[in-house]
Amino acid sequence: MALNKVEICGVNTSKLPLLTNEEKDRLFERIREGDTQARELYIKGNLRLVLSVIKRFGSSNENADDLFQIGCIGLMKAIDNFDQSLNVRFSTYAVPMIIGEIRRYLRDNNSIRVSRSMRDTAYKAIYAKEGYVKKHLKEPTINEIAQEIGIAKEDIVQAMDAIQTPVSLYDPVYTEGGDTLYVMDQISDKKNREENWVEAIALKEAVKKLSERERNIIELRFYEGKTQMEVAEEVGISQAQVSRLEKNALKLLRSHLR
């Protein structure tokens, strides 16, 4: 899939506008009032998000133009459903929706034959998950999804595995301000939160050398097992910033523990 071409779907990617936060806020107010021109400007001002997302699907054989169009559908859905009162960055909310839209497209066009009933089960689970995340701002457990759609969790797991497109933990998801987010950055490991060394006395002393923000992020990530997205929403910064601060803090901690 060629992603280095300048023009995709008739859009010159080298000339895409870049909106400031103030411009985004003003446009969103107009969008909520039914201004279709403002919506069009907001879409164009966020097409870079779509370009960033489709790069992670570079290993697929899909046409870049097709993925860009599907990603734009996800972007528009994000705009129509975004709630400013939640104090969450639009990019934080939009990127997962764009990814979800593209992955659904790839599943529908998957060459591996999956039964209709299994596919329907998977889609019900996906939509239930998206609704839960939008309402609670966190990922649901498989049991919560099973209760929501009334299907056994074993059947849900099997259906999701059947339509899943394999990805690497090191696949890039999104780049913001030079900071790249990877699949592994969006995963919360609640069974192994590096407790063996987090509880060590030496580490506790090292933690004191971190800034207040870095300490807060480390506590939320490794003591409370929250994802970077959840931490970003709680702290009030972007997920890319959380990723950078977390990596810097862990590097500093390891240097003190040697």
PDB file of C-alpha atoms in Angstrom:
ATOM      1  CA  MET A   1       0.000   0.000   0.000  1.00  0.00           C
ATOM      2  CA  ALA A   2       1.584   3.274  -1.111  1.00  0.00           C
ATOM      3  CA  LEU A   3       1.286   5.864   1.641  1.00  0.00           C
ATOM      4  CA  ASN A   4       4.007   8.224   0.459  1.00  0.00           C
ATOM      5  CA  LYS A   5       2.054   9.766  -2.372  1.00  0.00           C
ATOM      6  CA  VAL A   6       1.095  13.419  -2.042  1.00  0.00           C
ATOM      7  CA  GLU A   7      -2.456  13.108  -3.359  1.00  0.00           C
ATOM      8  CA  ILE A   8      -4.965  10.714  -1.805  1.00  0.00           C
ATOM      9  CA  CYS A   9      -8.582  10.688  -2.959  1.00  0.00           C
ATOM     10  CA  GLY A  10      -7.976  14.001  -4.710  1.00  0.00           C
ATOM     11  CA  VAL A  11      -6.677  15.607  -1.504  1.00  0.00           C
ATOM     12  CA  ASN A  12      -3.242  17.208  -1.599  1.00  0.00           C
ATOM     13  CA  THR A  13      -1.871  15.953   1.720  1.00  0.00           C
ATOM     14  CA  SER A  14       1.018  18.430   1.646  1.00  0.00           C
ATOM     15  CA  LYS A  15      -1.419  21.335   1.877  1.00  0.00           C
ATOM     16  CA  LEU A  16      -3.750  20.126   4.601  1.00  0.00           C
ATOM     17  CA  PRO A  17      -4.685  22.918   7.040  1.00  0.00           C
ATOM     18  CA  LEU A  18      -3.550  22.740  10.661  1.00  0.00           C
ATOM     19  CA  LEU A  19      -6.067  24.172  13.133  1.00  0.00           C
ATOM     20  CA  THR A  20      -5.138  25.754  16.444  1.00  0.00           C
ATOM     21  CA  ASN A  21      -7.012  24.701  19.590  1.00  0.00           C
ATOM     22  CA  GLU A  22      -8.822  28.035  19.602  1.00  0.00           C
ATOM     23  CA  GLU A  23      -9.937  27.560  15.991  1.00  0.00           C
ATOM     24  CA  LYS A  24     -11.148  24.037  16.782  1.00  0.00           C
ATOM     25  CA  ASP A  25     -13.201  25.286  19.732  1.00  0.00           C
ATOM     26  CA  ARG A  26     -14.813  28.050  17.675  1.00  0.00           C
ATOM     27  CA  LEU A  27     -15.599  25.704  14.801  1.00  0.00           C
ATOM     28  CA  PHE A  28     -17.115  23.146  17.156  1.00  0.00           C
ATOM     29  CA  GLU A  29     -19.446  25.751  18.599  1.00  0.00           C
ATOM     30  CA  ARG A  30     -20.625  26.537  15.070  1.00  0.00           C
ATOM     31  CA  ILE A  31     -20.982  22.827  14.292  1.00  0.00           C
ATOM     32  CA  ARG A  32     -23.255  22.373  17.321  1.00  0.00           C
ATOM     33  CA  GLU A  33     -25.405  25.182  15.908  1.00  0.00           C
ATOM     34  CA  GLY A  34     -25.810  23.292  12.635  1.00  0.00           C
ATOM     35  CA  ASP A  35     -23.201  25.130  10.566  1.00  0.00           C
ATOM     36  CA  THR A  36     -22.304  22.697   7.765  1.00  0.00           C
ATOM     37  CA  GLN A  37     -19.469  24.896   6.500  1.00  0.00           C
ATOM     38  CA  ALA A  38     -17.829  24.794   9.933  1.00  0.00           C
ATOM     39  CA  ARG A  39     -18.161  21.008   9.932  1.00  0.00           C
ATOM     40  CA  GLU A  40     -16.437  20.824   6.555  1.00  0.00           C
ATOM     41  CA  LEU A  41     -13.582  23.020   7.809  1.00  0.00           C
ATOM     42  CA  TYR A  42     -13.252  20.919  10.953  1.00  0.00           C
ATOM     43  CA  ILE A  43     -13.051  17.737   8.884  1.00  0.00           C
ATOM     44  CA  LYS A  44     -10.337  19.183   6.639  1.00  0.00           C
ATOM     45  CA  GLY A  45      -8.453  20.457   9.684  1.00  0.00           C
ATOM     46  CA  ASN A  46      -8.312  16.930  11.128  1.00  0.00           C
ATOM     47  CA  LEU A  47      -7.472  14.905   8.020  1.00  0.00           C
ATOM     48  CA  ARG A  48      -3.916  14.595   9.322  1.00  0.00           C
ATOM     49  CA  LEU A  49      -5.343  12.299  11.991  1.00  0.00           C
ATOM     50  CA  VAL A  50      -6.659   9.987   9.278  1.00  0.00           C
ATOM     51  CA  LEU A  51      -3.299   9.997   7.490  1.00  0.00           C
ATOM     52  CA  SER A  52      -1.509   9.132  10.730  1.00  0.00           C
ATOM     53  CA  VAL A  53      -3.867   6.251  11.423  1.00  0.00           C
ATOM     54  CA  ILE A  54      -3.781   4.618   7.988  1.00  0.00           C
ATOM     55  CA  LYS A  55       0.016   4.403   8.191  1.00  0.00           C
ATOM     56  CA  ARG A  56      -0.337   1.650  10.781  1.00  0.00           C
ATOM     57  CA  PHE A  57      -2.140  -0.443   8.143  1.00  0.00           C
ATOM     58  CA  GLY A  58       0.770  -0.142   5.710  1.00  0.00           C
ATOM     59  CA  SER A  59       1.362  -3.893   5.786  1.00  0.00           C
ATOM     60  CA  SER A  60      -2.084  -4.596   4.353  1.00  0.00           C
ATOM     61  CA  ASN A  61      -2.728  -4.933   0.638  1.00  0.00           C
ATOM     62  CA  GLU A  62      -5.555  -2.406   0.705  1.00  0.00           C
ATOM     63  CA  ASN A  63      -5.480   0.676  -1.476  1.00  0.00           C
ATOM     64  CA  ALA A  64      -4.471   3.817   0.432  1.00  0.00           C
ATOM     65  CA  ASP A  65      -7.322   5.785  -1.159  1.00  0.00           C
ATOM     66  CA  ASP A  66      -9.866   3.243   0.099  1.00  0.00           C
ATOM     67  CA  LEU A  67      -8.477   3.279   3.638  1.00  0.00           C
ATOM     68  CA  PHE A  68      -8.398   7.072   3.618  1.00  0.00           C
ATOM     69  CA  GLN A  69     -12.072   7.231   2.647  1.00  0.00           C
ATOM     70  CA  ILE A  70     -13.021   4.742   5.363  1.00  0.00           C
ATOM     71  CA  GLY A  71     -10.904   6.652   7.875  1.00  0.00           C
ATOM     72  CA  CYS A  72     -12.747   9.855   6.946  1.00  0.00           C
ATOM     73  CA  ILE A  73     -16.028   8.131   7.789  1.00  0.00           C
ATOM     74  CA  GLY A  74     -14.634   7.334  11.225  1.00  0.00           C
ATOM     75  CA  LEU A  75     -13.496  10.950  11.588  1.00  0.00           C
ATOM     76  CA  MET A  76     -16.964  12.257  10.732  1.00  0.00           C
ATOM     77  CA  LYS A  77     -18.577   9.861  13.215  1.00  0.00           C
ATOM     78  CA  ALA A  78     -16.173  11.117  15.861  1.00  0.00           C
ATOM     79  CA  ILE A  79     -17.100  14.733  15.103  1.00  0.00           C
ATOM     80  CA  ASP A  80     -20.822  13.963  15.280  1.00  0.00           C
ATOM     81  CA  ASN A  81     -20.503  12.113  18.602  1.00  0.00           C
ATOM     82  CA  PHE A  82     -17.789  14.115  20.380  1.00  0.00           C
ATOM     83  CA  ASP A  83     -18.785  15.655  23.712  1.00  0.00           C
ATOM     84  CA  GLN A  84     -16.686  18.715  24.617  1.00  0.00           C
ATOM     85  CA  SER A  85     -17.946  18.684  28.209  1.00  0.00           C
ATOM     86  CA  LEU A  86     -15.856  15.561  28.915  1.00  0.00           C
ATOM     87  CA  ASN A  87     -12.650  17.653  28.740  1.00  0.00           C
ATOM     88  CA  VAL A  88     -10.979  15.102  26.467  1.00  0.00           C
ATOM     89  CA  ARG A  89      -8.879  16.084  23.464  1.00  0.00           C
ATOM     90  CA  PHE A  90     -10.689  15.476  20.187  1.00  0.00           C
ATOM     91  CA  SER A  91      -7.717  13.524  18.822  1.00  0.00           C
ATOM     92  CA  THR A  92      -7.819  11.204  21.865  1.00  0.00           C
ATOM     93  CA  TYR A  93     -11.465  10.447  21.114  1.00  0.00           C
ATOM     94  CA  ALA A  94     -11.218  10.364  17.315  1.00  0.00           C
ATOM     95  CA  VAL A  95      -8.198   8.118  16.744  1.00  0.00           C
ATOM     96  CA  PRO A  96      -9.789   4.941  18.214  1.00  0.00           C
ATOM     97  CA  MET A  97     -12.955   5.592  16.188  1.00  0.00           C
ATOM     98  CA  ILE A  98     -10.985   5.990  12.964  1.00  0.00           C
ATOM     99  CA  ILE A  99      -9.043   2.811  13.706  1.00  0.00           C
ATOM    100  CA  GLY A 100     -12.277   0.969  14.489  1.00  0.00           C
ATOM    101  CA  GLU A 101     -13.883   2.033  11.226  1.00  0.00           C
ATOM    102  CA  ILE A 102     -10.879   0.869   9.197  1.00  0.00           C
ATOM    103  CA  ARG A 103     -10.624  -2.434  11.039  1.00  0.00           C
ATOM    104  CA  ARG A 104     -14.322  -3.130  10.422  1.00  0.00           C
ATOM    105  CA  TYR A 105     -13.744  -2.472   6.739  1.00  0.00           C
ATOM    106  CA  LEU A 106     -10.776  -4.861   6.687  1.00  0.00           C
ATOM    107  CA  ARG A 107     -12.768  -7.533   8.514  1.00  0.00           C
ATOM    108  CA  ASP A 108     -15.617  -7.265   6.022  1.00  0.00           C
ATOM    109  CA  ASN A 109     -13.126  -7.709   3.204  1.00  0.00           C
ATOM    110  CA  ASN A 110     -11.093 -10.416   4.896  1.00  0.00           C
ATOM    111  CA  SER A 111     -10.300 -13.312   2.567  1.00  0.00           C
ATOM    112  CA  ILE A 112     -10.676 -15.768   5.480  1.00  0.00           C
ATOM    113  CA  ARG A 113     -14.238 -17.027   5.557  1.00  0.00           C
ATOM    114  CA  VAL A 114     -15.994 -16.382   8.853  1.00  0.00           C
ATOM    115  CA  SER A 115     -19.559 -17.550   9.468  1.00  0.00           C
ATOM    116  CA  ARG A 116     -22.283 -14.894   9.457  1.00  0.00           C
ATOM    117  CA  SER A 117     -23.403 -15.708  12.991  1.00  0.00           C
ATOM    118  CA  MET A 118     -19.845 -15.431  14.340  1.00  0.00           C
ATOM    119  CA  ARG A 119     -19.335 -12.144  12.517  1.00  0.00           C
ATOM    120  CA  ASP A 120     -22.618 -10.789  13.919  1.00  0.00           C
ATOM    121  CA  THR A 121     -21.531 -11.755  17.430  1.00  0.00           C
ATOM    122  CA  ALA A 122     -18.222  -9.948  16.948  1.00  0.00           C
ATOM    123  CA  TYR A 123     -19.908  -6.805  15.640  1.00  0.00           C
ATOM    124  CA  LYS A 124     -22.361  -6.744  18.543  1.00  0.00           C
ATOM    125  CA  ALA A 125     -19.422  -6.986  20.929  1.00  0.00           C
ATOM    126  CA  ILE A 126     -17.537  -4.210  19.126  1.00  0.00           C
ATOM    127  CA  TYR A 127     -20.501  -1.835  19.172  1.00  0.00           C
ATOM    128  CA  ALA A 128     -21.188  -2.643  22.831  1.00  0.00           C
ATOM    129  CA  LYS A 129     -17.560  -1.915  23.645  1.00  0.00           C
ATOM    130  CA  GLU A 130     -17.604   1.420  21.795  1.00  0.00           C
ATOM    131  CA  GLY A 131     -20.792   2.441  23.584  1.00  0.00           C
ATOM    132  CA  TYR A 132     -19.317   1.502  26.946  1.00  0.00           C
ATOM    133  CA  VAL A 133     -16.114   3.461  26.306  1.00  0.00           C
ATOM    134  CA  LYS A 134     -18.076   6.521  25.232  1.00  0.00           C
ATOM    135  CA  LYS A 135     -20.231   6.368  28.366  1.00  0.00           C
ATOM    136  CA  HIS A 136     -17.643   5.366  30.980  1.00  0.00           C
ATOM    137  CA  LEU A 137     -14.382   6.529  29.345  1.00  0.00           C
ATOM    138  CA  LYS A 138     -12.733   3.180  30.013  1.00  0.00           C
ATOM    139  CA  GLU A 139     -12.487  -0.232  28.417  1.00  0.00           C
ATOM    140  CA  PRO A 140     -15.150  -2.787  29.466  1.00  0.00           C
ATOM    141  CA  THR A 141     -14.252  -6.287  30.607  1.00  0.00           C
ATOM    142  CA  ILE A 142     -15.332  -9.279  28.550  1.00  0.00           C
ATOM    143  CA  ASN A 143     -17.893 -10.085  31.263  1.00  0.00           C
ATOM    144  CA  GLU A 144     -19.389  -6.593  31.002  1.00  0.00           C
ATOM    145  CA  ILE A 145     -19.686  -6.944  27.228  1.00  0.00           C
ATOM    146  CA  ALA A 146     -21.268 -10.391  27.622  1.00  0.00           C
ATOM    147  CA  GLN A 147     -23.857  -9.018  30.054  1.00  0.00           C
ATOM    148  CA  GLU A 148     -24.601  -6.089  27.754  1.00  0.00           C
ATOM    149  CA  ILE A 149     -25.368  -8.178  24.634  1.00  0.00           C
ATOM    150  CA  GLY A 150     -26.532 -11.373  26.352  1.00  0.00           C
ATOM    151  CA  ILE A 151     -23.986 -13.694  24.728  1.00  0.00           C
ATOM    152  CA  ALA A 152     -21.610 -16.077  26.511  1.00  0.00           C
ATOM    153  CA  LYS A 153     -18.139 -14.634  26.953  1.00  0.00           C
ATOM    154  CA  GLU A 154     -16.572 -17.742  25.408  1.00  0.00           C
ATOM    155  CA  ASP A 155     -18.557 -17.156  22.205  1.00  0.00           C
ATOM    156  CA  ILE A 156     -17.523 -13.491  22.161  1.00  0.00           C
ATOM    157  CA  VAL A 157     -13.834 -14.324  22.526  1.00  0.00           C
ATOM    158  CA  GLN A 158     -14.039 -16.916  19.754  1.00  0.00           C
ATOM    159  CA  ALA A 159     -15.850 -14.505  17.423  1.00  0.00           C
ATOM    160  CA  MET A 160     -13.405 -11.673  18.073  1.00  0.00           C
ATOM    161  CA  ASP A 161     -10.441 -13.957  17.436  1.00  0.00           C
ATOM    162  CA  ALA A 162     -11.993 -15.117  14.166  1.00  0.00           C
ATOM    163  CA  ILE A 163     -12.252 -11.624  12.669  1.00  0.00           C
ATOM    164  CA  GLN A 164      -9.165 -10.131  14.269  1.00  0.00           C
ATOM    165  CA  THR A 165      -6.429  -8.705  12.084  1.00  0.00           C
ATOM    166  CA  PRO A 166      -3.055  -9.575  13.668  1.00  0.00           C
ATOM    167  CA  VAL A 167      -1.002  -6.573  14.766  1.00  0.00           C
ATOM    168  CA  SER A 168       2.350  -6.084  16.421  1.00  0.00           C
ATOM    169  CA  LEU A 169       2.703  -4.423  19.825  1.00  0.00           C
ATOM    170  CA  TYR A 170       5.192  -2.144  18.114  1.00  0.00           C
ATOM    171  CA  ASP A 171       2.799  -1.002  15.378  1.00  0.00           C
ATOM    172  CA  PRO A 172       2.477   2.809  15.470  1.00  0.00           C
ATOM    173  CA  VAL A 173      -1.022   4.087  16.203  1.00  0.00           C
ATOM    174  CA  TYR A 174      -0.670   7.867  16.127  1.00  0.00           C
ATOM    175  CA  THR A 175       2.011  10.563  16.096  1.00  0.00           C
ATOM    176  CA  GLU A 176       1.563  13.906  17.833  1.00  0.00           C
ATOM    177  CA  GLY A 177       4.242  16.563  18.103  1.00  0.00           C
ATOM    178  CA  GLY A 178       7.000  14.122  17.242  1.00  0.00           C
ATOM    179  CA  ASP A 179       5.881  11.579  19.869  1.00  0.00           C
ATOM    180  CA  THR A 180       4.744   8.249  18.438  1.00  0.00           C
ATOM    181  CA  LEU A 181       2.165   6.094  20.231  1.00  0.00           C
ATOM    182  CA  TYR A 182       2.405   2.324  19.756  1.00  0.00           C
ATOM    183  CA  VAL A 183      -0.134  -0.441  20.332  1.00  0.00           C
ATOM    184  CA  MET A 184       1.737  -1.459  23.499  1.00  0.00           C
ATOM    185  CA  ASP A 185       1.244   2.059  24.908  1.00  0.00           C
ATOM    186  CA  GLN A 186      -2.531   1.595  24.908  1.00  0.00           C
ATOM    187  CA  ILE A 187      -2.499  -1.678  26.819  1.00  0.00           C
ATOM    188  CA  SER A 188      -3.048  -1.946  30.556  1.00  0.00           C
ATOM    189  CA  ASP A 189      -1.403  -4.990  32.159  1.00  0.00           C
ATOM    190  CA  LYS A 190      -3.310  -5.442  35.402  1.00  0.00           C
ATOM    191  CA  LYS A 191      -1.810  -8.859  36.186  1.00  0.00           C
ATOM    192  CA  ASN A 192       1.789  -7.749  35.981  1.00  0.00           C
ATOM    193  CA  ARG A 193       2.307  -4.110  36.822  1.00  0.00           C
ATOM    194  CA  GLU A 194       6.015  -4.486  37.591  1.00  0.00           C
ATOM    195  CA  GLU A 195       5.025  -4.915  41.234  1.00  0.00           C
ATOM    196  CA  ASN A 196       8.225  -6.817  41.965  1.00  0.00           C
ATOM    197  CA  TRP A 197      10.250  -3.634  41.682  1.00  0.00           C
ATOM    198  CA  VAL A 198       7.592  -0.978  42.257  1.00  0.00           C
ATOM    199  CA  GLU A 199       7.348  -2.067  45.875  1.00  0.00           C
ATOM    200  CA  ALA A 200      11.086  -2.104  46.481  1.00  0.00           C
ATOM    201  CA  ILE A 201      12.473   0.391  48.976  1.00  0.00           C
ATOM    202  CA  ALA A 202      15.125   1.532  46.538  1.00  0.00           C
ATOM    203  CA  LEU A 203      12.459   2.366  43.988  1.00  0.00           C
ATOM    204  CA  LYS A 204      10.454   4.361  46.495  1.00  0.00           C
ATOM    205  CA  GLU A 205      13.489   6.526  47.056  1.00  0.00           C
ATOM    206  CA  ALA A 206      14.012   6.889  43.318  1.00  0.00           C
ATOM    207  CA  VAL A 207      10.374   7.906  42.805  1.00  0.00           C
ATOM    208  CA  LYS A 208      10.948  10.880  45.084  1.00  0.00           C
ATOM    209  CA  LYS A 209      13.388  12.247  42.521  1.00  0.00           C
ATOM    210  CA  LEU A 210      10.662  12.470  39.862  1.00  0.00           C
ATOM    211  CA  SER A 211       8.622  15.578  39.213  1.00  0.00           C
ATOM    212  CA  GLU A 212       5.119  15.698  40.694  1.00  0.00           C
ATOM    213  CA  ARG A 213       3.531  15.051  37.288  1.00  0.00           C
ATOM    214  CA  GLU A 214       5.844  12.114  36.567  1.00  0.00           C
ATOM    215  CA  ARG A 215       5.130  10.568  39.979  1.00  0.00           C
ATOM    216  CA  ASN A 216       1.405  10.934  39.385  1.00  0.00           C
ATOM    217  CA  ILE A 217       1.634   9.228  35.995  1.00  0.00           C
ATOM    218  CA  ILE A 218       3.747   6.351  37.373  1.00  0.00           C
ATOM    219  CA  GLU A 219       1.277   5.805  40.226  1.00  0.00           C
ATOM    220  CA  LEU A 220      -1.747   5.822  37.897  1.00  0.00           C
ATOM    221  CA  ARG A 221      -0.076   3.525  35.366  1.00  0.00           C
ATOM    222  CA  PHE A 222       1.650   0.956  37.584  1.00  0.00           C
ATOM    223  CA  TYR A 223      -0.086   1.154  40.936  1.00  0.00           C
ATOM    224  CA  GLU A 224      -3.632   1.557  39.609  1.00  0.00           C
ATOM    225  CA  GLY A 225      -3.078  -0.243  36.288  1.00  0.00           C
ATOM    226  CA  LYS A 226      -4.691   2.441  34.110  1.00  0.00           C
ATOM    227  CA  THR A 227      -4.119   2.748  30.373  1.00  0.00           C
ATOM    228  CA  GLN A 228      -2.305   5.755  28.964  1.00  0.00           C
ATOM    229  CA  MET A 229      -5.589   7.026  27.551  1.00  0.00           C
ATOM    230  CA  GLU A 230      -7.243   6.867  30.978  1.00  0.00           C
ATOM    231  CA  VAL A 231      -4.265   8.652  32.545  1.00  0.00           C
ATOM    232  CA  ALA A 232      -4.351  11.338  29.838  1.00  0.00           C
ATOM    233  CA  GLU A 233      -8.007  12.023  30.539  1.00  0.00           C
ATOM    234  CA  GLU A 234      -7.441  12.197  34.297  1.00  0.00           C
ATOM    235  CA  VAL A 235      -4.343  14.392  34.142  1.00  0.00           C
ATOM    236  CA  GLY A 236      -5.635  16.602  31.339  1.00  0.00           C
ATOM    237  CA  ILE A 237      -2.891  16.141  28.758  1.00  0.00           C
ATOM    238  CA  SER A 238      -2.605  14.180  25.510  1.00  0.00           C
ATOM    239  CA  GLN A 239      -1.824  10.469  25.409  1.00  0.00           C
ATOM    240  CA  ALA A 240       1.368  11.272  23.480  1.00  0.00           C
ATOM    241  CA  GLN A 241       2.527  13.469  26.366  1.00  0.00           C
ATOM    242  CA  VAL A 242       1.705  10.724  28.873  1.00  0.00           C
ATOM    243  CA  SER A 243       3.730   8.258  26.798  1.00  0.00           C
ATOM    244  CA  ARG A 244       6.740  10.590  26.703  1.00  0.00           C
ATOM    245  CA  LEU A 245       6.601  11.448  30.428  1.00  0.00           C
ATOM    246  CA  GLU A 246       6.178   7.773  31.362  1.00  0.00           C
ATOM    247  CA  LYS A 247       9.172   6.668  29.311  1.00  0.00           C
ATOM    248  CA  ASN A 248      11.339   9.469  30.701  1.00  0.00           C
ATOM    249  CA  ALA A 249      10.283   8.638  34.262  1.00  0.00           C
ATOM    250  CA  LEU A 250      10.998   4.908  33.837  1.00  0.00           C
ATOM    251  CA  LYS A 251      14.394   5.704  32.328  1.00  0.00           C
ATOM    252  CA  LEU A 252      15.236   7.899  35.304  1.00  0.00           C
ATOM    253  CA  LEU A 253      14.026   5.283  37.786  1.00  0.00           C
ATOM    254  CA  ARG A 254      16.105   2.550  36.195  1.00  0.00           C
ATOM    255  CA  SER A 255      19.203   4.758  36.254  1.00  0.00           C
ATOM    256  CA  HIS A 256      18.760   5.235  40.024  1.00  0.00           C
ATOM    257  CA  LEU A 257      18.266   1.509  40.588  1.00  0.00           C
ATOM    258  CA  ARG A 258      21.474   0.383  38.878  1.00  0.00           C
TER     259      ARG A 258
END
